[in-house]
XYZ file of C-alpha atoms in Angstrom:
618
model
C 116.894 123.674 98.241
C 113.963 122.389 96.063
C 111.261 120.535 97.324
C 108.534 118.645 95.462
C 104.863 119.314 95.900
C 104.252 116.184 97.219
C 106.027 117.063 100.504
C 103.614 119.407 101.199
C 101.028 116.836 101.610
C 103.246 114.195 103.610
C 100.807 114.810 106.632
C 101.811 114.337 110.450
C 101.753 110.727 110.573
C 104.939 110.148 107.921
C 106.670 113.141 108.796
C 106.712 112.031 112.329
C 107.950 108.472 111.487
C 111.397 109.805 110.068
C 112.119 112.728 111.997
C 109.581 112.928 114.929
C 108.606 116.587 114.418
C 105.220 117.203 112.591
C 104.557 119.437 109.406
C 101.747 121.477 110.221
C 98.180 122.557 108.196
C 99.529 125.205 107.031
C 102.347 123.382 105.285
C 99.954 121.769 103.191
C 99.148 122.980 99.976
C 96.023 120.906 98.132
C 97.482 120.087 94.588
C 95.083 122.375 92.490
C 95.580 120.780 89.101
C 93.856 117.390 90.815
C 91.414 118.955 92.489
C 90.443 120.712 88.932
C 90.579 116.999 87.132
C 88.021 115.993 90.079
C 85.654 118.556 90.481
C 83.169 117.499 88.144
C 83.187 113.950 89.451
C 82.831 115.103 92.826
C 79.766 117.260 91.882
C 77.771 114.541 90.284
C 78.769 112.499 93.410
C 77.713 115.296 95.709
C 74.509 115.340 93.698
C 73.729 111.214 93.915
C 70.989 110.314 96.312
C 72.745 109.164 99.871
C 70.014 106.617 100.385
C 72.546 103.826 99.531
C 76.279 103.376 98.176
C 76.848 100.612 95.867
C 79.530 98.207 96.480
C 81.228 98.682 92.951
C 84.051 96.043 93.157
C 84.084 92.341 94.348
C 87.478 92.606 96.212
C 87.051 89.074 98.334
C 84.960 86.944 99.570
C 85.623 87.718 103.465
C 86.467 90.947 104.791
C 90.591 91.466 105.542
C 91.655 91.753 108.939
C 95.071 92.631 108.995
C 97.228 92.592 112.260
C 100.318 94.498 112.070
C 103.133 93.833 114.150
C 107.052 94.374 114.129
C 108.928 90.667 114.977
C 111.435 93.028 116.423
C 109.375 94.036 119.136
C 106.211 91.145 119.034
C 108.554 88.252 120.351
C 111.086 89.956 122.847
C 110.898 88.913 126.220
C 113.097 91.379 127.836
C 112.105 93.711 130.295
C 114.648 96.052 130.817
C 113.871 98.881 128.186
C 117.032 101.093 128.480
C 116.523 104.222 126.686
C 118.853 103.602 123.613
C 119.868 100.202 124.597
C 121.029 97.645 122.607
C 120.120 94.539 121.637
C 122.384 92.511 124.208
C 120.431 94.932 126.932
C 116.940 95.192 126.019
C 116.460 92.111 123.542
C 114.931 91.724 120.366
C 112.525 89.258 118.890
C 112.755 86.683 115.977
C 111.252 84.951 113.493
C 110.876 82.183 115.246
C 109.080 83.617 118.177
C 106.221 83.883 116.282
C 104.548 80.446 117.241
C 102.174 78.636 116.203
C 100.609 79.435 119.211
C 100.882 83.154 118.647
C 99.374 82.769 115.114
C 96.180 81.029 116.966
C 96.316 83.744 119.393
C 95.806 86.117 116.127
C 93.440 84.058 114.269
C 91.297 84.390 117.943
C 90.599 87.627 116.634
C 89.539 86.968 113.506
C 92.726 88.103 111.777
C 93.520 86.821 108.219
C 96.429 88.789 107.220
C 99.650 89.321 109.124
C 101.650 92.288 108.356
C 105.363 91.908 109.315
C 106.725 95.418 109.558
C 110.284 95.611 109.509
C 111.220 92.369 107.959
C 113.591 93.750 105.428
C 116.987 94.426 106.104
C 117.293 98.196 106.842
C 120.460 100.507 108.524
C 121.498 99.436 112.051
C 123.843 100.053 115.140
C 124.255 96.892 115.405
C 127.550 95.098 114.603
C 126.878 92.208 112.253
C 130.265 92.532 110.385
C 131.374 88.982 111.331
C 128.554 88.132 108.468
C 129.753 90.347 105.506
C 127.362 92.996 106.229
C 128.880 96.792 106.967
C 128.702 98.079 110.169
C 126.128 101.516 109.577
C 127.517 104.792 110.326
C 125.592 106.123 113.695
C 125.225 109.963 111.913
C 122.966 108.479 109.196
C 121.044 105.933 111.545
C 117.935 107.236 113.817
C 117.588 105.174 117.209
C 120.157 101.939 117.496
C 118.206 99.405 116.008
C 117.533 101.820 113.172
C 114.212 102.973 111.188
C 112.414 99.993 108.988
C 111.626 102.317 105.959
C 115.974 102.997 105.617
C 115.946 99.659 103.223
C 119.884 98.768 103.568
C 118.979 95.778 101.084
C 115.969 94.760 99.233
C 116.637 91.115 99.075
C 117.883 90.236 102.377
C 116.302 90.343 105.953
C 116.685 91.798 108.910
C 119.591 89.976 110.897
C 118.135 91.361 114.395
C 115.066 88.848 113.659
C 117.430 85.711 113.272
C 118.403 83.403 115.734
C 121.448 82.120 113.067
C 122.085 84.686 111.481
C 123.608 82.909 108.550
C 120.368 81.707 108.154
C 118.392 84.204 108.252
C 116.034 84.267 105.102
C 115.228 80.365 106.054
C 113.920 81.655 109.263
C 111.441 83.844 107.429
C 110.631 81.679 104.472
C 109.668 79.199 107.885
C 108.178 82.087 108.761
C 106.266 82.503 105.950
C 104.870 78.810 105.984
C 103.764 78.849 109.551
C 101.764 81.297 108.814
C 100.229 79.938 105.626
C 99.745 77.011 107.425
C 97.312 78.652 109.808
C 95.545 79.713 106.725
C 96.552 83.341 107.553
C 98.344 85.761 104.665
C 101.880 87.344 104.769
C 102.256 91.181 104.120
C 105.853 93.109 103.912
C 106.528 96.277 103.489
C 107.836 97.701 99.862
C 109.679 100.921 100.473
C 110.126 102.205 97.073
C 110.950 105.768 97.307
C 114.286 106.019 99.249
C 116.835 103.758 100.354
C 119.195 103.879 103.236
C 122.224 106.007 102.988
C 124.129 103.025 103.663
C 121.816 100.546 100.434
C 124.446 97.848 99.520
C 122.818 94.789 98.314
C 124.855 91.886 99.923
C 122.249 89.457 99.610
C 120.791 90.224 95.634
C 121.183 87.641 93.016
C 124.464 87.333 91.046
C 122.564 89.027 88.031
C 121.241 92.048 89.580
C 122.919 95.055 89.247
C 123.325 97.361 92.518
C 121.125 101.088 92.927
C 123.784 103.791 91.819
C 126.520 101.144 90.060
C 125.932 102.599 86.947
C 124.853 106.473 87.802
C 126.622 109.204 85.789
C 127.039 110.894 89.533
C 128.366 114.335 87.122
C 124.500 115.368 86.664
C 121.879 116.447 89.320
C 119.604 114.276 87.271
C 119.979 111.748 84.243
C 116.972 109.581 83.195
C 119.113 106.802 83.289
C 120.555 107.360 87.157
C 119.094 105.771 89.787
C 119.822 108.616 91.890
C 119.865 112.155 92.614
C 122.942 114.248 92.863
C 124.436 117.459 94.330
C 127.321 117.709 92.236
C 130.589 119.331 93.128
C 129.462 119.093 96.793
C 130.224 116.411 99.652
C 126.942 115.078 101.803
C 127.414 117.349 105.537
C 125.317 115.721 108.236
C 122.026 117.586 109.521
C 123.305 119.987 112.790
C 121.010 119.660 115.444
C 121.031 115.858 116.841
C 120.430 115.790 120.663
C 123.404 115.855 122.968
C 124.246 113.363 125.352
C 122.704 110.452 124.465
C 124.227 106.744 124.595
C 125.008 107.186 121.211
C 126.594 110.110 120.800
C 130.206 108.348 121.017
C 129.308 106.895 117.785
C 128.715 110.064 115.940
C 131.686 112.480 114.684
C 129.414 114.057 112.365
C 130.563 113.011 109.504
C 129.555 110.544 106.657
C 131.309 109.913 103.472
C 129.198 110.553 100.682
C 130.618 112.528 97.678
C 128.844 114.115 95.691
C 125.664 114.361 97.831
C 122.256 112.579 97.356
C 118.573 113.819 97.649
C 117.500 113.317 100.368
C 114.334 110.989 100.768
C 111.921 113.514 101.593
C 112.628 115.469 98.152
C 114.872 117.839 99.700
C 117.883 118.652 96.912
C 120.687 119.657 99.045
C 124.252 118.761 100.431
C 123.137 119.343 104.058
C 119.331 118.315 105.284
C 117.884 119.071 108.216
C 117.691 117.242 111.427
C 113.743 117.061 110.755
C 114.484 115.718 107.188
C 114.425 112.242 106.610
C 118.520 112.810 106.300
C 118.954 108.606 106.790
C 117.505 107.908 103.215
C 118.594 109.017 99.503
C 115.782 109.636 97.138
C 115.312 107.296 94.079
C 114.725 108.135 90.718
C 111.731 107.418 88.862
C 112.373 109.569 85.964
C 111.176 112.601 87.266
C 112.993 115.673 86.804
C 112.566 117.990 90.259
C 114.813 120.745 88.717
C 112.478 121.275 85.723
C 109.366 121.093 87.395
C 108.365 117.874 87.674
C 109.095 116.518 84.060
C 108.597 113.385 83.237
C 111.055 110.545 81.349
C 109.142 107.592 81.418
C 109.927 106.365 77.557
C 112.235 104.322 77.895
C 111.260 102.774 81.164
C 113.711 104.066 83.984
C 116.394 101.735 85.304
C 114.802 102.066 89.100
C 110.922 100.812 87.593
C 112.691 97.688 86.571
C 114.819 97.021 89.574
C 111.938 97.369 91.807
C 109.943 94.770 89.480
C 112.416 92.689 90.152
C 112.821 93.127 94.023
C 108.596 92.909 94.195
C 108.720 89.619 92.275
C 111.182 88.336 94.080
C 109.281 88.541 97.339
C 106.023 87.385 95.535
C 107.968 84.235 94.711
C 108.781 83.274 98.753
C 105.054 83.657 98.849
C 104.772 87.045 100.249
C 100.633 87.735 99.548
C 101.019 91.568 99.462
C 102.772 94.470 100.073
C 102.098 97.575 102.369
C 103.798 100.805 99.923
C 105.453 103.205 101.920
C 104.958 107.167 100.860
C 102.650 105.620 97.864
C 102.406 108.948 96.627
C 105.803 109.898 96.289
C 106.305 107.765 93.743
C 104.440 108.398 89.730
C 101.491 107.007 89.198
C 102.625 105.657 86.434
C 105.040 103.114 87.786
C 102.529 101.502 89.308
C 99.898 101.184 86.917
C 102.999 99.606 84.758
C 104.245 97.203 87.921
C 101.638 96.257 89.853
C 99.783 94.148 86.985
C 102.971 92.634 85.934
C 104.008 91.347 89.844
C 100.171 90.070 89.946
C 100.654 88.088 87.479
C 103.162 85.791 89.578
C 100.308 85.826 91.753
C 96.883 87.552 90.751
C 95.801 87.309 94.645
C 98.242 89.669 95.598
C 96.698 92.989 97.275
C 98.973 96.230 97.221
C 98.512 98.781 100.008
C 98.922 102.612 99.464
C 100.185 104.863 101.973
C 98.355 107.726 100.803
C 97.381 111.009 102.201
C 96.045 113.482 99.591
C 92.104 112.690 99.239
C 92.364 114.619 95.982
C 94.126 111.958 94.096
C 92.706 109.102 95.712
C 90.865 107.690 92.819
C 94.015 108.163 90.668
C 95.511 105.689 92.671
C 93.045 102.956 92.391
C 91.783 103.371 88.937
C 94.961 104.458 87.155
C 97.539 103.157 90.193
C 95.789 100.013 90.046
C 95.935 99.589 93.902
C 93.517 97.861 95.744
C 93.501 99.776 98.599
C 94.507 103.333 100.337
C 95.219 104.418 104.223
C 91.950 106.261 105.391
C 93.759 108.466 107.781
C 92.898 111.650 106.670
C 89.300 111.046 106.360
C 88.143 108.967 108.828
C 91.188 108.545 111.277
C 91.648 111.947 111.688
C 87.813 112.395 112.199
C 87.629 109.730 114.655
C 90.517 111.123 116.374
C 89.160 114.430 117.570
C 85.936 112.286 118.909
C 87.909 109.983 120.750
C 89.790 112.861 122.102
C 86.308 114.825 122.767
C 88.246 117.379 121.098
C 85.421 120.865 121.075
C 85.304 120.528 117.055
C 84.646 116.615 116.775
C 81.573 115.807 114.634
C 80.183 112.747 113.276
C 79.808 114.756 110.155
C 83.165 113.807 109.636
C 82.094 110.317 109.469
C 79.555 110.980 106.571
C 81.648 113.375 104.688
C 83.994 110.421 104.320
C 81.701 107.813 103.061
C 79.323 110.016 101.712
C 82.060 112.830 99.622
C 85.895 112.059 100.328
C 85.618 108.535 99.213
C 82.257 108.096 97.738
C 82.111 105.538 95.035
C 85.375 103.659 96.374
C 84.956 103.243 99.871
C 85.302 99.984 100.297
C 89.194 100.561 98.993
C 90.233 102.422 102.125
C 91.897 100.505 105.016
C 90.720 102.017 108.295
C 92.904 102.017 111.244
C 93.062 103.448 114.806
C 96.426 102.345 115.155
C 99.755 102.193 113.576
C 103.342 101.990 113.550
C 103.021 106.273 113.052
C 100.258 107.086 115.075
C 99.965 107.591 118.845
C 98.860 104.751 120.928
C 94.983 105.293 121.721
C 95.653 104.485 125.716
C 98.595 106.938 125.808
C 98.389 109.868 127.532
C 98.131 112.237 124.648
C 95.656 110.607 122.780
C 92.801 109.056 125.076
C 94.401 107.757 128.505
C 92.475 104.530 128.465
C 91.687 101.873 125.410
C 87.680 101.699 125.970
C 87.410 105.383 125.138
C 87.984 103.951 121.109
C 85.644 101.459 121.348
C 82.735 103.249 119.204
C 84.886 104.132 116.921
C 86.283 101.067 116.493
C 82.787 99.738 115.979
C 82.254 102.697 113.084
C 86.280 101.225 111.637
C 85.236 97.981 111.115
C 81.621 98.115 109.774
C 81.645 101.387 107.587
C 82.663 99.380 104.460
C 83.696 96.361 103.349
C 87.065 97.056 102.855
C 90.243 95.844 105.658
C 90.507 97.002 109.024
C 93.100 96.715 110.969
C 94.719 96.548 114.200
C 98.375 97.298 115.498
C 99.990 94.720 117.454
C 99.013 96.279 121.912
C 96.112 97.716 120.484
C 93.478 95.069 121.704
C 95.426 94.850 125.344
C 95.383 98.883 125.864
C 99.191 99.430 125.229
C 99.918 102.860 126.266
C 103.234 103.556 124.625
C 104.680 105.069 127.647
C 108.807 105.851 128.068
C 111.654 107.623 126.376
C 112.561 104.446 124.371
C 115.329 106.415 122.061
C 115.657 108.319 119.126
C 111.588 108.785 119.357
C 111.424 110.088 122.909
C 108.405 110.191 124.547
C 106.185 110.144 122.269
C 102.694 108.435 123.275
C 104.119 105.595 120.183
C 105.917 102.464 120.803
C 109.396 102.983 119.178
C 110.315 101.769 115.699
C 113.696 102.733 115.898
C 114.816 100.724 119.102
C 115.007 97.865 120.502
C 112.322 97.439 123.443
C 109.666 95.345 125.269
C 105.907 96.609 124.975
C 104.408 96.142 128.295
C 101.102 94.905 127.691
C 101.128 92.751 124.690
C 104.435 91.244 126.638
C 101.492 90.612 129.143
C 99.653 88.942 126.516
C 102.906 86.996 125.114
C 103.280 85.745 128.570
C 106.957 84.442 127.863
C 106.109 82.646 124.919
C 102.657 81.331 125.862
C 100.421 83.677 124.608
C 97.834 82.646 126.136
C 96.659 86.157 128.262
C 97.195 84.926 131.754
C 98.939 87.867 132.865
C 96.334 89.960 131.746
C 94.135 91.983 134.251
C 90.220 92.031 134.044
C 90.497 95.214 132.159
C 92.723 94.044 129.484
C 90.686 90.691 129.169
C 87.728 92.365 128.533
C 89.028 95.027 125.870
C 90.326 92.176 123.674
C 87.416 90.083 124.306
C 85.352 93.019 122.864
C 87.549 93.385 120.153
C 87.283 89.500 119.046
C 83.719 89.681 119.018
C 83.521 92.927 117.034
C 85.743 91.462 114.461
C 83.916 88.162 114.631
C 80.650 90.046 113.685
C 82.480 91.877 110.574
C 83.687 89.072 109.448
C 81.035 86.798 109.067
C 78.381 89.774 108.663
C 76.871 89.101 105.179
C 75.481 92.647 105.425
C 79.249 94.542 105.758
C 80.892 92.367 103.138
C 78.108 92.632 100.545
C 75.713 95.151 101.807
C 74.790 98.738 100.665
C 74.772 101.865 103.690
C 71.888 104.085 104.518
C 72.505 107.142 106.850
C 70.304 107.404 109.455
C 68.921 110.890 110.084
C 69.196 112.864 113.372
C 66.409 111.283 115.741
C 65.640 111.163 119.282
C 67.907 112.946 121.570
C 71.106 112.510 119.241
C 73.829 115.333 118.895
C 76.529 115.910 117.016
C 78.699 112.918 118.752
C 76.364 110.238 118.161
C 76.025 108.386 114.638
C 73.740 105.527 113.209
C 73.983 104.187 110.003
C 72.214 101.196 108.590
C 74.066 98.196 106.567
C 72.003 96.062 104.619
C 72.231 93.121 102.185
C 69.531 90.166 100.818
C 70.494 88.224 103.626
C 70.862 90.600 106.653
C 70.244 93.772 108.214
C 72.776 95.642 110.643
C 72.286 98.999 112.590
C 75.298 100.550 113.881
C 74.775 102.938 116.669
C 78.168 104.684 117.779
C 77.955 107.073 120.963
C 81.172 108.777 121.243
C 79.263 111.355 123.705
C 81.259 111.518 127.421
C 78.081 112.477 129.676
C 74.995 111.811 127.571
C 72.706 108.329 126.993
C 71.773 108.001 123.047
C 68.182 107.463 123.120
C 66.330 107.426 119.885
C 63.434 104.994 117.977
C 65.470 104.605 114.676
C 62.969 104.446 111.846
C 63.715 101.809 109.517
C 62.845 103.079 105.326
C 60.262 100.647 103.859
C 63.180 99.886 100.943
C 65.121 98.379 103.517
C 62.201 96.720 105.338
C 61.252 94.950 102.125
C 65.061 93.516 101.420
C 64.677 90.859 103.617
C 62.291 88.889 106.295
C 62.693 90.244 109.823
C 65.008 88.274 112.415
C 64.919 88.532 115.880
C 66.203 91.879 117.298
C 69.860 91.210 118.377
C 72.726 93.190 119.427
C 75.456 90.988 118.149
C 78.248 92.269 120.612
C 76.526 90.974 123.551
C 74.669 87.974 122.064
C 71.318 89.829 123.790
C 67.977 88.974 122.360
C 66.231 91.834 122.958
C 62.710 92.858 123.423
C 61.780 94.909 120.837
C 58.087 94.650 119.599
C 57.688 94.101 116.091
C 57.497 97.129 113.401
C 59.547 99.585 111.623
C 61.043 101.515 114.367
C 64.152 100.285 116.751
C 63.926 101.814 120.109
C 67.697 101.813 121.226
C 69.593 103.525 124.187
C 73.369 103.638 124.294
C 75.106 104.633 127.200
C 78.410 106.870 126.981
C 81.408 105.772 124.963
C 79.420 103.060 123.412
C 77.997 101.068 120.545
C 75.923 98.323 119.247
C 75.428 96.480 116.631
C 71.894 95.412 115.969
C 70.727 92.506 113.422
C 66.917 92.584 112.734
């Protein structure tokens, strides 16, 4: 079995998604010949003064907000979450559910871009045969409602989200306007590096030719196939699914698939594992796995043109970006030769990288021509461990990332605390309750300039709780299911979203994080402004950060407590350099709206209780 490099830097968080069990550290193996091509630049950056980084790019004039939710699960009403159920038992929502009033309930929090995960049709249990689309074989499906990233076709929608299912893609083009209406942007995702097992286009245009139609299925790998092959040898279905579940009358362990494709996560053999992404065939950009990794990229492959034409198509029903799944499993060079061309349909289009390898990072933007990267394993991961009060957390972690990891290009990164992969903060096996996050959702959204964003029960405390299906367990809310997430269903409040069922706690949690996002959003000094680190002062360990954000027009100091026991009580110095940018304004902390009394001069007195923040215009 062969297996590219890039699997060994998947990470947890993507490994998890398609098979729920986690590669560890010591799978990961740092991809030396990048970290060569970078070392000088990240001497010279170690070597810069830290006083300020420079904003280098202009990306937009607000900051991006970007509220990710899955219409699958945002708009169902049901209640009865039976492990495994289907949709007739534990619901699913649509298109349509997602009101006007629930846009206003997102633009309350300062969102401006909506990211519908899942919107694209992808492999399901569920029967919709009686609309000339195949019924999905239950060994190559995970969960009943099936993953989102097993694309079953590129230019169709998901049926679940329809309430006519015959017309379904009017529903989302609706969709679309409703939410361009509210002056709020659409994201999808784009899953370009593996397909369902199942992939039949029913829905393409009569000129587009099919993935695989025209594959010379004789050779393991052909420049011109859109596929990879195990020749001479059927597909055998991973050993190892659970026993006993619902589904298990569906599966015989078999699928027809002869000869064998790779399998999405690079693996090069007849039978995956059960921890494999075994539900998805790898697609072909022209790299040649059995020869180490060389490259055919003259001409241009048949699968860089296909995808072209799948991202334009979505740009042209006024889709204003795209979220790429497993970014780096696909050449850079695709990218820098797509990206441009789709932005020319639309030059406002932003493309998101899933990426997870810090060491190529600025490959990605300068060469990839993205406009932004996941910050997981810099600052989410950091974060993480002090949320968790985990005995190595350090807020060194915070400056390594803005200060090392992504020095120069920080204001690229999206941060997160939440996502479809990650564990729900309030869950039991990440924090147990919602306000333990709070600083460092602070720290998320006023770092840099770049997005935040929030997943959809993050702002209400969703814990995640229950053995929804395929995922188990898990501290997540299921993306392979169908199911009804208990507190934003609060929120929803069957169709009113208007938070009446909300408890105090709740209230308060997403009041906080309206105002936070109300601050970054406006906040002259995040968009524009340049950082200064503040040193060590006061009483301040190593779970309590400041930094300072400052522009011509306004000053901002972030003070982030992540401490359990301990009070944060300092007199932050403010440098003369930053003193002289601007006239003084009256000390504020701008989550509270408190004026307070601070006498004038260049030191802030400031005391932050426990598992809190503040952030303080002057």
């Amino acid at each position: 079995m062969l297996k590219s490099k890039m699997e060994n830097v998947i990470g947890k968080a993507r490994a998890n998604r398609y098979c729920r069990k986690r590669f560890t550290p010591n799978n990961r193996v740092i991809n030396v010949k990048a970290l060569v091509w970078l070392l000088p630049a990240i001497l010279l950056l170690i070597s810069l003064p830290t006083f300020a980084q420079k904003n280098s790019t202009k990306m937009s004039d607000k900051k991006i907000v970007i509220y990710q939710l899955l219409p699958r699960l945002f708009g169902n009403k049901n209640t009865s979450n039976i492990p495994y159920g289907t949709i007739e038992q534990n619901g699913s929502g649509k298109f349509n559910d997602i009101t006007n009033k629930a846009l206003d309930g997102l633009k309350e929090l300062h969102v401006n871009y909506v990211w519908y995960t899942g919107a694209l049709a992808h492999a399901s249990l569920t029967d919709y045969s009686a609309f000339g689309i195949q019924v999905d074989d239950a060994d190559v499906v995970k969960g009943r409602a099936g993953s989102p990233y097993a694309i079953r076709d590129y230019y169709d929608v998901d049926p679940d989200l329809a309430v006519d299912v015959k017309n379904r893609m009017q529903e989302f083009e609706a969709l679309v306007k409703r939410t361009h209406a509210k002056d709020l942007k659409v994201i999808i995702d784009f899953i370009p590096n593996h397909v369902a097992r199942s992939y039949h286009a029913y829905a393409k245009p009569a000129n587009v030719v099919d993935f695989g139609a025209e594959d010379d299925v004789t050779k393991a790998f052909s420049a011109k196939n859109d596929f990879y092959y195990i020749p001479g040898q059927p597909f055998i279905v991973p050993a190892g699914a659970p026993k006993q579940t619902p589904i298990s009358v569906l599966q015989d362990g078999k699928f027809t698939e002869n000869p064998a494709k790779a399998t999405g996560n690079n693996v090069f053999a007849a039978q995956p594992k059960f921890d494999d992404w075994y539900e998805t065939i790898k697609l072909n950009y022209g790299v040649d796995y059995l020869t180490g990794e060389q490259k055919h990229f003259d001409p241009v492959p048949p699968v860089w043109i296909k995808m072209k034409d799948i991202l334009s198509f979505w740009a042209n029903k006024g889709v204003d970006g795209f979220r790429c799944d497993m970014a780096e499993m696909v050449p850079i060079a695709f990218w820098n030769w797509v990206i441009p061309q789709v932005k020319a349909i639309n030059p406002n289009l932003i493309f998101i990288g899933e990426a997870y390898n810090p060491q190529v990072y600025r490959h990605y933007l300068n060469e990839g021509k993205f406009d932004y990267l996941y910050d997981k394993v810099g600052l989410y991961d950091g974060l993480k461990k002090l949320i968790r009060n985990e005995p190595n957390a350090d807020v060194k972690d915070i400056k390594h990332v803005w200060q090392v990891e992504s020095a120069g290009f920080g204001d690229h990164m999206l941060r997160f605390l939440e996502n479809h992969d990650e564990e729900r903060i309030a869950s039991a096996g990440f924090a147990g309750k919602a306000e333990l996050a709070l600083p460092a959702m602070v720290v998320s959204a006023t770092l840099g300039k770049g997005p935040v964003m929030l997943y959809f029960g993050q702002e209400v405390g969703e814990q995640g709780k229950g053995t929804e299906g395929f995922g188990g367990d898990d501290n997540r809310t299921t993306i392979f299911d169908y199911w009804g997430v208990p507190a934003h269903q609060q929120w929803m409040n069957g169709g009113k979203f208007d938070g009446k069922k909300l408890n105090n706690d709740q209230q308060k949690l997403r009041s906080y994080y309206q105002q936070l996002l109300k601050v970054t959003t406006q906040s002259d000094a995040v968009l524009n402004g340049d950082i200064y680190d503040v040193p060590q002062t006061g009483n301040m360990n190593n779970r309590m950060y400041a930094f300072i954000r400052y522009s011509g027009k306004q000053r901002l100091l972030v003070v982030a407590n992540f401490d359990r026991n301990q009070t944060l009580e300092a007199s932050i110095e403010i440098p003369d350099e930053i003193l002289k940018v601007k006239s003084s304004s009256r000390v504020t902390d701008l989550l509270t709206g408190v004026k307070l009394n601070i006498p004038a001069g260049t030191g802030i007195p400031v005391k932050i209780a426990p598992v809190s923040a503040q952030v303080i215009e002057f």
